[in-house]
PDB file of C-alpha atoms and ligand atoms in Angstrom:
ATOM      1  CA  UNK B   1     -11.890  -3.283  12.848  1.00  0.00           C
ATOM      2  CA  UNK B   2     -10.030  -4.611  15.884  1.00  0.00           C
ATOM      3  CA  UNK B   3      -6.551  -6.084  15.921  1.00  0.00           C
ATOM      4  CA  UNK B   4      -6.785  -9.853  16.335  1.00  0.00           C
ATOM      5  CA  UNK B   5      -5.391 -11.596  19.385  1.00  0.00           C
ATOM      6  CA  UNK B   6      -3.612 -14.957  19.050  1.00  0.00           C
ATOM      7  CA  UNK B   7      -5.718 -18.114  19.139  1.00  0.00           C
ATOM      8  CA  UNK B   8      -3.049 -19.911  21.179  1.00  0.00           C
ATOM      9  CA  UNK B   9      -2.200 -18.920  24.743  1.00  0.00           C
ATOM     10  CA  UNK B  10       1.115 -20.837  24.719  1.00  0.00           C
ATOM     11  CA  UNK B  11       3.238 -18.258  22.958  1.00  0.00           C
ATOM     12  CA  UNK B  12       6.587 -16.885  24.068  1.00  0.00           C
ATOM     13  CA  UNK B  13       8.246 -14.116  22.100  1.00  0.00           C
ATOM     14  CA  UNK B  14      11.916 -14.539  21.208  1.00  0.00           C
ATOM     15  CA  UNK B  15      14.117 -11.463  21.115  1.00  0.00           C
ATOM     16  CA  UNK B  16      16.201 -10.841  18.001  1.00  0.00           C
ATOM     17  CA  UNK B  17      19.875 -10.069  18.531  1.00  0.00           C
ATOM     18  CA  UNK B  18      19.657  -7.471  15.766  1.00  0.00           C
ATOM     19  CA  UNK B  19      17.756  -4.273  16.512  1.00  0.00           C
ATOM     20  CA  UNK B  20      15.851  -2.197  13.979  1.00  0.00           C
ATOM     21  CA  UNK B  21      18.309   0.625  14.630  1.00  0.00           C
ATOM     22  CA  UNK B  22      21.195  -1.663  13.567  1.00  0.00           C
ATOM     23  CA  UNK B  23      19.374  -2.653  10.390  1.00  0.00           C
ATOM     24  CA  UNK B  24      18.565   0.973   9.582  1.00  0.00           C
ATOM     25  CA  UNK B  25      22.155   2.044  10.218  1.00  0.00           C
ATOM     26  CA  UNK B  26      23.417  -0.558   7.754  1.00  0.00           C
ATOM     27  CA  UNK B  27      20.742   0.316   5.179  1.00  0.00           C
ATOM     28  CA  UNK B  28      21.247   4.056   5.656  1.00  0.00           C
ATOM     29  CA  UNK B  29      17.507   4.668   5.582  1.00  0.00           C
ATOM     30  CA  UNK B  30      14.530   3.944   7.803  1.00  0.00           C
ATOM     31  CA  UNK B  31      12.120   1.080   7.399  1.00  0.00           C
ATOM     32  CA  UNK B  32       8.576   2.104   6.576  1.00  0.00           C
ATOM     33  CA  UNK B  33       5.302   1.119   4.956  1.00  0.00           C
ATOM     34  CA  UNK B  34       4.203   3.170   1.954  1.00  0.00           C
ATOM     35  CA  UNK B  35       0.546   2.308   1.608  1.00  0.00           C
ATOM     36  CA  UNK B  36      -0.910   3.138  -1.821  1.00  0.00           C
ATOM     37  CA  UNK B  37      -4.693   3.287  -1.831  1.00  0.00           C
ATOM     38  CA  UNK B  38      -7.070   4.285  -4.619  1.00  0.00           C
ATOM     39  CA  UNK B  39      -9.519   3.038  -7.210  1.00  0.00           C
ATOM     40  CA  UNK B  40      -8.598   0.278  -9.618  1.00  0.00           C
ATOM     41  CA  UNK B  41      -6.537   1.817 -12.481  1.00  0.00           C
ATOM     42  CA  UNK B  42      -5.817   4.971 -10.478  1.00  0.00           C
ATOM     43  CA  UNK B  43      -2.109   4.133 -10.882  1.00  0.00           C
ATOM     44  CA  UNK B  44      -1.113   2.509  -7.568  1.00  0.00           C
ATOM     45  CA  UNK B  45       0.965  -0.340  -9.020  1.00  0.00           C
ATOM     46  CA  UNK B  46       2.494   1.819 -11.753  1.00  0.00           C
ATOM     47  CA  UNK B  47       3.680   4.448  -9.275  1.00  0.00           C
ATOM     48  CA  UNK B  48       4.699   1.947  -6.575  1.00  0.00           C
ATOM     49  CA  UNK B  49       6.896   0.071  -9.068  1.00  0.00           C
ATOM     50  CA  UNK B  50       8.461   3.232 -10.534  1.00  0.00           C
ATOM     51  CA  UNK B  51       9.101   4.573  -7.042  1.00  0.00           C
ATOM     52  CA  UNK B  52      10.613   1.269  -5.982  1.00  0.00           C
ATOM     53  CA  UNK B  53      12.985   1.369  -8.966  1.00  0.00           C
ATOM     54  CA  UNK B  54      14.055   4.925  -8.054  1.00  0.00           C
ATOM     55  CA  UNK B  55      14.596   4.014  -4.391  1.00  0.00           C
ATOM     56  CA  UNK B  56      16.434   0.799  -5.282  1.00  0.00           C
ATOM     57  CA  UNK B  57      18.736   2.787  -7.564  1.00  0.00           C
ATOM     58  CA  UNK B  58      19.575   4.975  -4.541  1.00  0.00           C
ATOM     59  CA  UNK B  59      20.634   1.851  -2.622  1.00  0.00           C
ATOM     60  CA  UNK B  60      17.473   1.380  -0.546  1.00  0.00           C
ATOM     61  CA  UNK B  61      16.104  -1.990   0.545  1.00  0.00           C
ATOM     62  CA  UNK B  62      12.689  -2.148  -1.089  1.00  0.00           C
ATOM     63  CA  UNK B  63       9.844  -4.542  -1.800  1.00  0.00           C
ATOM     64  CA  UNK B  64       6.473  -4.144  -3.530  1.00  0.00           C
ATOM     65  CA  UNK B  65       3.396  -5.985  -2.329  1.00  0.00           C
ATOM     66  CA  UNK B  66       0.341  -5.873  -4.546  1.00  0.00           C
ATOM     67  CA  UNK B  67      -3.011  -7.530  -4.878  1.00  0.00           C
ATOM     68  CA  UNK B  68      -2.118  -9.861  -7.704  1.00  0.00           C
ATOM     69  CA  UNK B  69       0.954 -11.115  -5.825  1.00  0.00           C
ATOM     70  CA  UNK B  70      -0.790 -11.910  -2.528  1.00  0.00           C
ATOM     71  CA  UNK B  71      -4.053 -13.146  -3.980  1.00  0.00           C
ATOM     72  CA  UNK B  72      -2.200 -16.026  -5.640  1.00  0.00           C
ATOM     73  CA  UNK B  73      -0.600 -17.130  -2.382  1.00  0.00           C
ATOM     74  CA  UNK B  74      -1.038 -15.663   1.092  1.00  0.00           C
ATOM     75  CA  UNK B  75      -4.663 -14.659   0.396  1.00  0.00           C
ATOM     76  CA  UNK B  76      -5.672 -17.208  -2.243  1.00  0.00           C
ATOM     77  CA  UNK B  77      -8.531 -18.352   0.014  1.00  0.00           C
ATOM     78  CA  UNK B  78     -10.140 -14.891   0.018  1.00  0.00           C
ATOM     79  CA  UNK B  79     -12.726 -13.435  -2.380  1.00  0.00           C
ATOM     80  CA  UNK B  80     -13.873  -9.823  -2.820  1.00  0.00           C
ATOM     81  CA  UNK B  81     -16.706  -9.850  -0.274  1.00  0.00           C
ATOM     82  CA  UNK B  82     -16.511  -7.166   2.381  1.00  0.00           C
ATOM     83  CA  UNK B  83     -15.402  -9.695   5.029  1.00  0.00           C
ATOM     84  CA  UNK B  84     -12.648 -11.098   2.821  1.00  0.00           C
ATOM     85  CA  UNK B  85     -11.453  -7.633   1.861  1.00  0.00           C
ATOM     86  CA  UNK B  86     -11.013  -6.792   5.553  1.00  0.00           C
ATOM     87  CA  UNK B  87      -9.038 -10.006   6.107  1.00  0.00           C
ATOM     88  CA  UNK B  88      -6.955  -9.416   2.953  1.00  0.00           C
ATOM     89  CA  UNK B  89      -5.859  -5.997   4.193  1.00  0.00           C
ATOM     90  CA  UNK B  90      -5.221  -7.248   7.732  1.00  0.00           C
ATOM     91  CA  UNK B  91      -2.876  -9.970   6.438  1.00  0.00           C
ATOM     92  CA  UNK B  92      -1.116  -7.671   4.017  1.00  0.00           C
ATOM     93  CA  UNK B  93      -0.737  -5.061   6.756  1.00  0.00           C
ATOM     94  CA  UNK B  94       0.985  -7.613   8.974  1.00  0.00           C
ATOM     95  CA  UNK B  95       3.339  -8.618   6.146  1.00  0.00           C
ATOM     96  CA  UNK B  96       4.112  -4.982   5.320  1.00  0.00           C
ATOM     97  CA  UNK B  97       4.914  -4.347   8.970  1.00  0.00           C
ATOM     98  CA  UNK B  98       7.300  -7.328   9.013  1.00  0.00           C
ATOM     99  CA  UNK B  99       9.133  -5.818   6.031  1.00  0.00           C
ATOM    100  CA  UNK B 100       9.260  -2.463   7.783  1.00  0.00           C
ATOM    101  CA  UNK B 101      10.581  -4.150  10.960  1.00  0.00           C
ATOM    102  CA  UNK B 102      13.246  -5.793   8.773  1.00  0.00           C
ATOM    103  CA  UNK B 103      14.340  -2.293   7.721  1.00  0.00           C
ATOM    104  CA  UNK B 104      12.774  -2.345   4.262  1.00  0.00           C
ATOM    105  CA  UNK B 105      10.775   0.328   2.504  1.00  0.00           C
ATOM    106  CA  UNK B 106       7.690  -1.762   1.783  1.00  0.00           C
ATOM    107  CA  UNK B 107       5.472  -0.365  -0.960  1.00  0.00           C
ATOM    108  CA  UNK B 108       2.000  -1.873  -0.629  1.00  0.00           C
ATOM    109  CA  UNK B 109      -0.435  -1.176  -3.479  1.00  0.00           C
ATOM    110  CA  UNK B 110      -3.986  -2.185  -2.584  1.00  0.00           C
ATOM    111  CA  UNK B 111      -7.341  -0.614  -3.364  1.00  0.00           C
ATOM    112  CA  UNK B 112      -8.053  -0.998   0.388  1.00  0.00           C
ATOM    113  CA  UNK B 113     -11.423   0.740   0.052  1.00  0.00           C
ATOM    114  CA  UNK B 114     -12.343   0.859   3.737  1.00  0.00           C
ATOM    115  CA  UNK B 115     -10.973   3.608   5.964  1.00  0.00           C
ATOM    116  CA  UNK B 116     -11.160   1.388   9.051  1.00  0.00           C
ATOM    117  CA  UNK B 117      -8.904  -1.223   7.426  1.00  0.00           C
ATOM    118  CA  UNK B 118      -6.317   1.376   6.448  1.00  0.00           C
ATOM    119  CA  UNK B 119      -6.440   2.808   9.958  1.00  0.00           C
ATOM    120  CA  UNK B 120      -5.831  -0.670  11.337  1.00  0.00           C
ATOM    121  CA  UNK B 121      -2.708  -0.998   9.195  1.00  0.00           C
ATOM    122  CA  UNK B 122      -1.656   2.488  10.274  1.00  0.00           C
ATOM    123  CA  UNK B 123      -1.998   1.413  13.903  1.00  0.00           C
ATOM    124  CA  UNK B 124       0.081  -1.740  13.223  1.00  0.00           C
ATOM    125  CA  UNK B 125       2.925   0.152  11.548  1.00  0.00           C
ATOM    126  CA  UNK B 126       2.862   3.147  13.915  1.00  0.00           C
ATOM    127  CA  UNK B 127       4.954   6.176  12.988  1.00  0.00           C
ATOM    128  CA  UNK B 128       6.479   4.332  10.022  1.00  0.00           C
ATOM    129  CA  UNK B 129       3.242   4.408   8.040  1.00  0.00           C
ATOM    130  CA  UNK B 130       2.845   6.674   5.037  1.00  0.00           C
ATOM    131  CA  UNK B 131      -0.563   6.684   3.372  1.00  0.00           C
ATOM    132  CA  UNK B 132      -0.356   7.571  -0.315  1.00  0.00           C
ATOM    133  CA  UNK B 133      -3.732   8.429  -1.834  1.00  0.00           C
ATOM    134  CA  UNK B 134      -3.484   7.714  -5.554  1.00  0.00           C
ATOM    135  CA  UNK B 135      -6.373   9.842  -6.683  1.00  0.00           C
ATOM    136  CA  UNK B 136      -7.974   9.999 -10.110  1.00  0.00           C
ATOM    137  CA  UNK B 137     -11.666  10.508 -10.917  1.00  0.00           C
ATOM    138  CA  UNK B 138     -13.629   7.341 -11.535  1.00  0.00           C
ATOM    139  CA  UNK B 139     -14.307   8.506 -15.106  1.00  0.00           C
ATOM    140  CA  UNK B 140     -10.537   8.672 -15.798  1.00  0.00           C
ATOM    141  CA  UNK B 141      -9.906   5.249 -14.251  1.00  0.00           C
ATOM    142  CA  UNK B 142     -12.753   3.818 -16.267  1.00  0.00           C
ATOM    143  CA  UNK B 143     -11.382   5.275 -19.502  1.00  0.00           C
ATOM    144  CA  UNK B 144      -7.933   3.774 -18.770  1.00  0.00           C
ATOM    145  CA  UNK B 145      -9.337   0.363 -17.775  1.00  0.00           C
ATOM    146  CA  UNK B 146      -5.987  -1.387 -18.530  1.00  0.00           C
ATOM    147  CA  UNK B 147      -7.306  -4.813 -17.511  1.00  0.00           C
ATOM    148  CA  UNK B 148     -10.845  -4.395 -18.875  1.00  0.00           C
ATOM    149  CA  UNK B 149     -12.250  -4.801 -15.375  1.00  0.00           C
ATOM    150  CA  UNK B 150     -14.555  -1.760 -15.407  1.00  0.00           C
ATOM    151  CA  UNK B 151     -16.141  -2.965 -18.638  1.00  0.00           C
ATOM    152  CA  UNK B 152     -16.782  -6.343 -17.031  1.00  0.00           C
ATOM    153  CA  UNK B 153     -18.120  -4.717 -13.838  1.00  0.00           C
ATOM    154  CA  UNK B 154     -20.516  -2.536 -15.859  1.00  0.00           C
ATOM    155  CA  UNK B 155     -21.668  -5.657 -17.710  1.00  0.00           C
ATOM    156  CA  UNK B 156     -22.355  -7.303 -14.301  1.00  0.00           C
ATOM    157  CA  UNK B 157     -19.678  -9.922 -14.957  1.00  0.00           C
ATOM    158  CA  UNK B 158     -17.787  -8.920 -11.802  1.00  0.00           C
ATOM    159  CA  UNK B 159     -19.557  -8.448  -8.470  1.00  0.00           C
ATOM    160  CA  UNK B 160     -18.479  -6.016  -5.713  1.00  0.00           C
ATOM    161  CA  UNK B 161     -16.274  -3.911  -7.965  1.00  0.00           C
ATOM    162  CA  UNK B 162     -14.960  -0.826  -6.170  1.00  0.00           C
ATOM    163  CA  UNK B 163     -16.365   2.418  -7.568  1.00  0.00           C
ATOM    164  CA  UNK B 164     -19.067   0.589  -9.550  1.00  0.00           C
ATOM    165  CA  UNK B 165     -20.857  -1.796  -7.205  1.00  0.00           C
ATOM    166  CA  UNK B 166     -18.795  -1.493  -4.005  1.00  0.00           C
ATOM    167  CA  UNK B 167     -17.792   1.597  -2.034  1.00  0.00           C
ATOM    168  CA  UNK B 168     -14.476   3.442  -1.863  1.00  0.00           C
ATOM    169  CA  UNK B 169     -13.851   5.593   1.200  1.00  0.00           C
ATOM    170  CA  UNK B 170     -11.178   8.174   0.311  1.00  0.00           C
ATOM    171  CA  UNK B 171      -8.494   8.965   2.905  1.00  0.00           C
ATOM    172  CA  UNK B 172      -9.299  12.030   5.024  1.00  0.00           C
ATOM    173  CA  UNK B 173      -5.730  12.965   5.866  1.00  0.00           C
ATOM    174  CA  UNK B 174      -3.186  11.072   3.734  1.00  0.00           C
ATOM    175  CA  UNK B 175       0.506  11.893   4.104  1.00  0.00           C
ATOM    176  CA  UNK B 176       0.773  12.113   0.304  1.00  0.00           C
ATOM    177  CA  UNK B 177      -1.903  12.682  -2.335  1.00  0.00           C
ATOM    178  CA  UNK B 178      -1.123  12.110  -5.986  1.00  0.00           C
ATOM    179  CA  UNK B 179      -3.600  13.250  -8.617  1.00  0.00           C
ATOM    180  CA  UNK B 180      -2.682  10.945 -11.464  1.00  0.00           C
ATOM    181  CA  UNK B 181      -4.971  12.828 -13.858  1.00  0.00           C
ATOM    182  CA  UNK B 182      -2.724  15.854 -13.293  1.00  0.00           C
ATOM    183  CA  UNK B 183       0.788  14.510 -12.557  1.00  0.00           C
ATOM    184  CA  UNK B 184       2.916  12.254 -14.710  1.00  0.00           C
ATOM    185  CA  UNK B 185       4.349   9.070 -13.222  1.00  0.00           C
ATOM    186  CA  UNK B 186       7.780  10.737 -13.025  1.00  0.00           C
ATOM    187  CA  UNK B 187       6.294  13.724 -11.177  1.00  0.00           C
ATOM    188  CA  UNK B 188       4.510  11.385  -8.778  1.00  0.00           C
ATOM    189  CA  UNK B 189       7.807   9.618  -8.031  1.00  0.00           C
ATOM    190  CA  UNK B 190       9.564  12.940  -7.421  1.00  0.00           C
ATOM    191  CA  UNK B 191       6.793  14.124  -5.115  1.00  0.00           C
ATOM    192  CA  UNK B 192       6.984  10.889  -3.089  1.00  0.00           C
ATOM    193  CA  UNK B 193      10.777  11.059  -2.823  1.00  0.00           C
ATOM    194  CA  UNK B 194      10.636  14.659  -1.616  1.00  0.00           C
ATOM    195  CA  UNK B 195       8.158  13.619   1.035  1.00  0.00           C
ATOM    196  CA  UNK B 196      10.271  10.643   2.178  1.00  0.00           C
ATOM    197  CA  UNK B 197      13.254  12.987   2.507  1.00  0.00           C
ATOM    198  CA  UNK B 198      11.222  15.534   4.439  1.00  0.00           C
ATOM    199  CA  UNK B 199      10.033  12.828   6.855  1.00  0.00           C
ATOM    200  CA  UNK B 200      13.649  11.621   7.120  1.00  0.00           C
ATOM    201  CA  UNK B 201      12.865   8.101   5.929  1.00  0.00           C
ATOM    202  CA  UNK B 202      15.600   8.538   3.313  1.00  0.00           C
ATOM    203  CA  UNK B 203      18.498  10.956   3.121  1.00  0.00           C
ATOM    204  CA  UNK B 204      18.680  13.858   0.674  1.00  0.00           C
ATOM    205  CA  UNK B 205      21.392  13.406  -1.936  1.00  0.00           C
TER     206      UNK B 205
HETATM  207  P1  ADP T  26      -3.878   0.279 -10.086  1.00  0.00           P
HETATM  208  O1  ADP T  26      -2.680  -0.421  -9.518  1.00  0.00           O
HETATM  209  O2  ADP T  26      -4.282   1.493  -9.284  1.00  0.00           O
HETATM  210  O3  ADP T  26      -5.036  -0.618 -10.375  1.00  0.00           O
HETATM  211  P2  ADP T  26      -2.331   0.415 -12.504  1.00  0.00           P
HETATM  212  O4  ADP T  26      -1.055   1.070 -12.099  1.00  0.00           O
HETATM  213  O5  ADP T  26      -2.354  -1.071 -12.651  1.00  0.00           O
HETATM  214  O6  ADP T  26      -3.475   0.916 -11.493  1.00  0.00           O
HETATM  215  O7  ADP T  26      -2.865   1.036 -13.868  1.00  0.00           O
HETATM  216  C1  ADP T  26      -2.900   2.414 -14.095  1.00  0.00           C
HETATM  217  C2  ADP T  26      -2.921   2.667 -15.580  1.00  0.00           C
HETATM  218  O8  ADP T  26      -2.998   4.067 -15.813  1.00  0.00           O
HETATM  219  C3  ADP T  26      -1.662   2.163 -16.251  1.00  0.00           C
HETATM  220  O9  ADP T  26      -2.002   1.638 -17.519  1.00  0.00           O
HETATM  221  C4  ADP T  26      -0.828   3.444 -16.390  1.00  0.00           C
HETATM  222  O10 ADP T  26       0.063   3.390 -17.488  1.00  0.00           O
HETATM  223  C5  ADP T  26      -1.926   4.479 -16.636  1.00  0.00           C
HETATM  224  N1  ADP T  26      -1.565   5.862 -16.261  1.00  0.00           N
HETATM  225  C6  ADP T  26      -1.741   6.955 -17.052  1.00  0.00           C
HETATM  226  N2  ADP T  26      -1.311   8.073 -16.430  1.00  0.00           N
HETATM  227  C7  ADP T  26      -0.835   7.691 -15.225  1.00  0.00           C
HETATM  228  C8  ADP T  26      -0.266   8.424 -14.139  1.00  0.00           C
HETATM  229  N3  ADP T  26      -0.081   9.736 -14.170  1.00  0.00           N
HETATM  230  N4  ADP T  26       0.090   7.713 -13.029  1.00  0.00           N
HETATM  231  C9  ADP T  26      -0.112   6.372 -12.977  1.00  0.00           C
HETATM  232  N5  ADP T  26      -0.645   5.635 -13.975  1.00  0.00           N
HETATM  233  C10 ADP T  26      -1.012   6.286 -15.105  1.00  0.00           C
END
């Protein structure tokens, strides 16, 4: 999927007086996009929110974006067709990049089933992109089914449901992989924090 170019030709960029380096110096950590991808009920939102709480407690600037939040506002015009899913991820990717440019650690939790869409977001965010594959077998996700969505999908009450009637393309080379059928939420948070320290997005304590 290609990056879109602006519809208007009459655009002039303004230059901020505050650089990213200044923001990062004040925050004492780097801005980045942590992109959580995985099946529904794999644990993306649970881990993103626990990780945010841990990072916030360390004094980091953080914000979580998730499907339920954007689908009520920014993306309320989009459904779950393949075309709309592409557009949903493109918009969210742009928002996540804005947060990263503002010096935040933006934790984005989206099924984002298509590899090309995730690669587009990776290209937008550049070196500040961390793909977190929240991986659990479909059978485990289906057993958890916290919102009853798999049951509805199996009963044909929901169309295009990832893993049931729509594809999921797993990441080939994610920066972090979390097997939520093997690690607890606390272990997943620790693993992510260790990785962020290793990549020098946050400082070791
Ligand atoms: P997603 O955002 O991927 O759709 P959620 O985080 O909303 O998934 O739901 C995952 C469910 O699985 C929650 O009810 C959570 O309590 C449960 N769960 C059980 N074990 C884990 C684990 N190790 N990591 C994350 N979630 C887990």
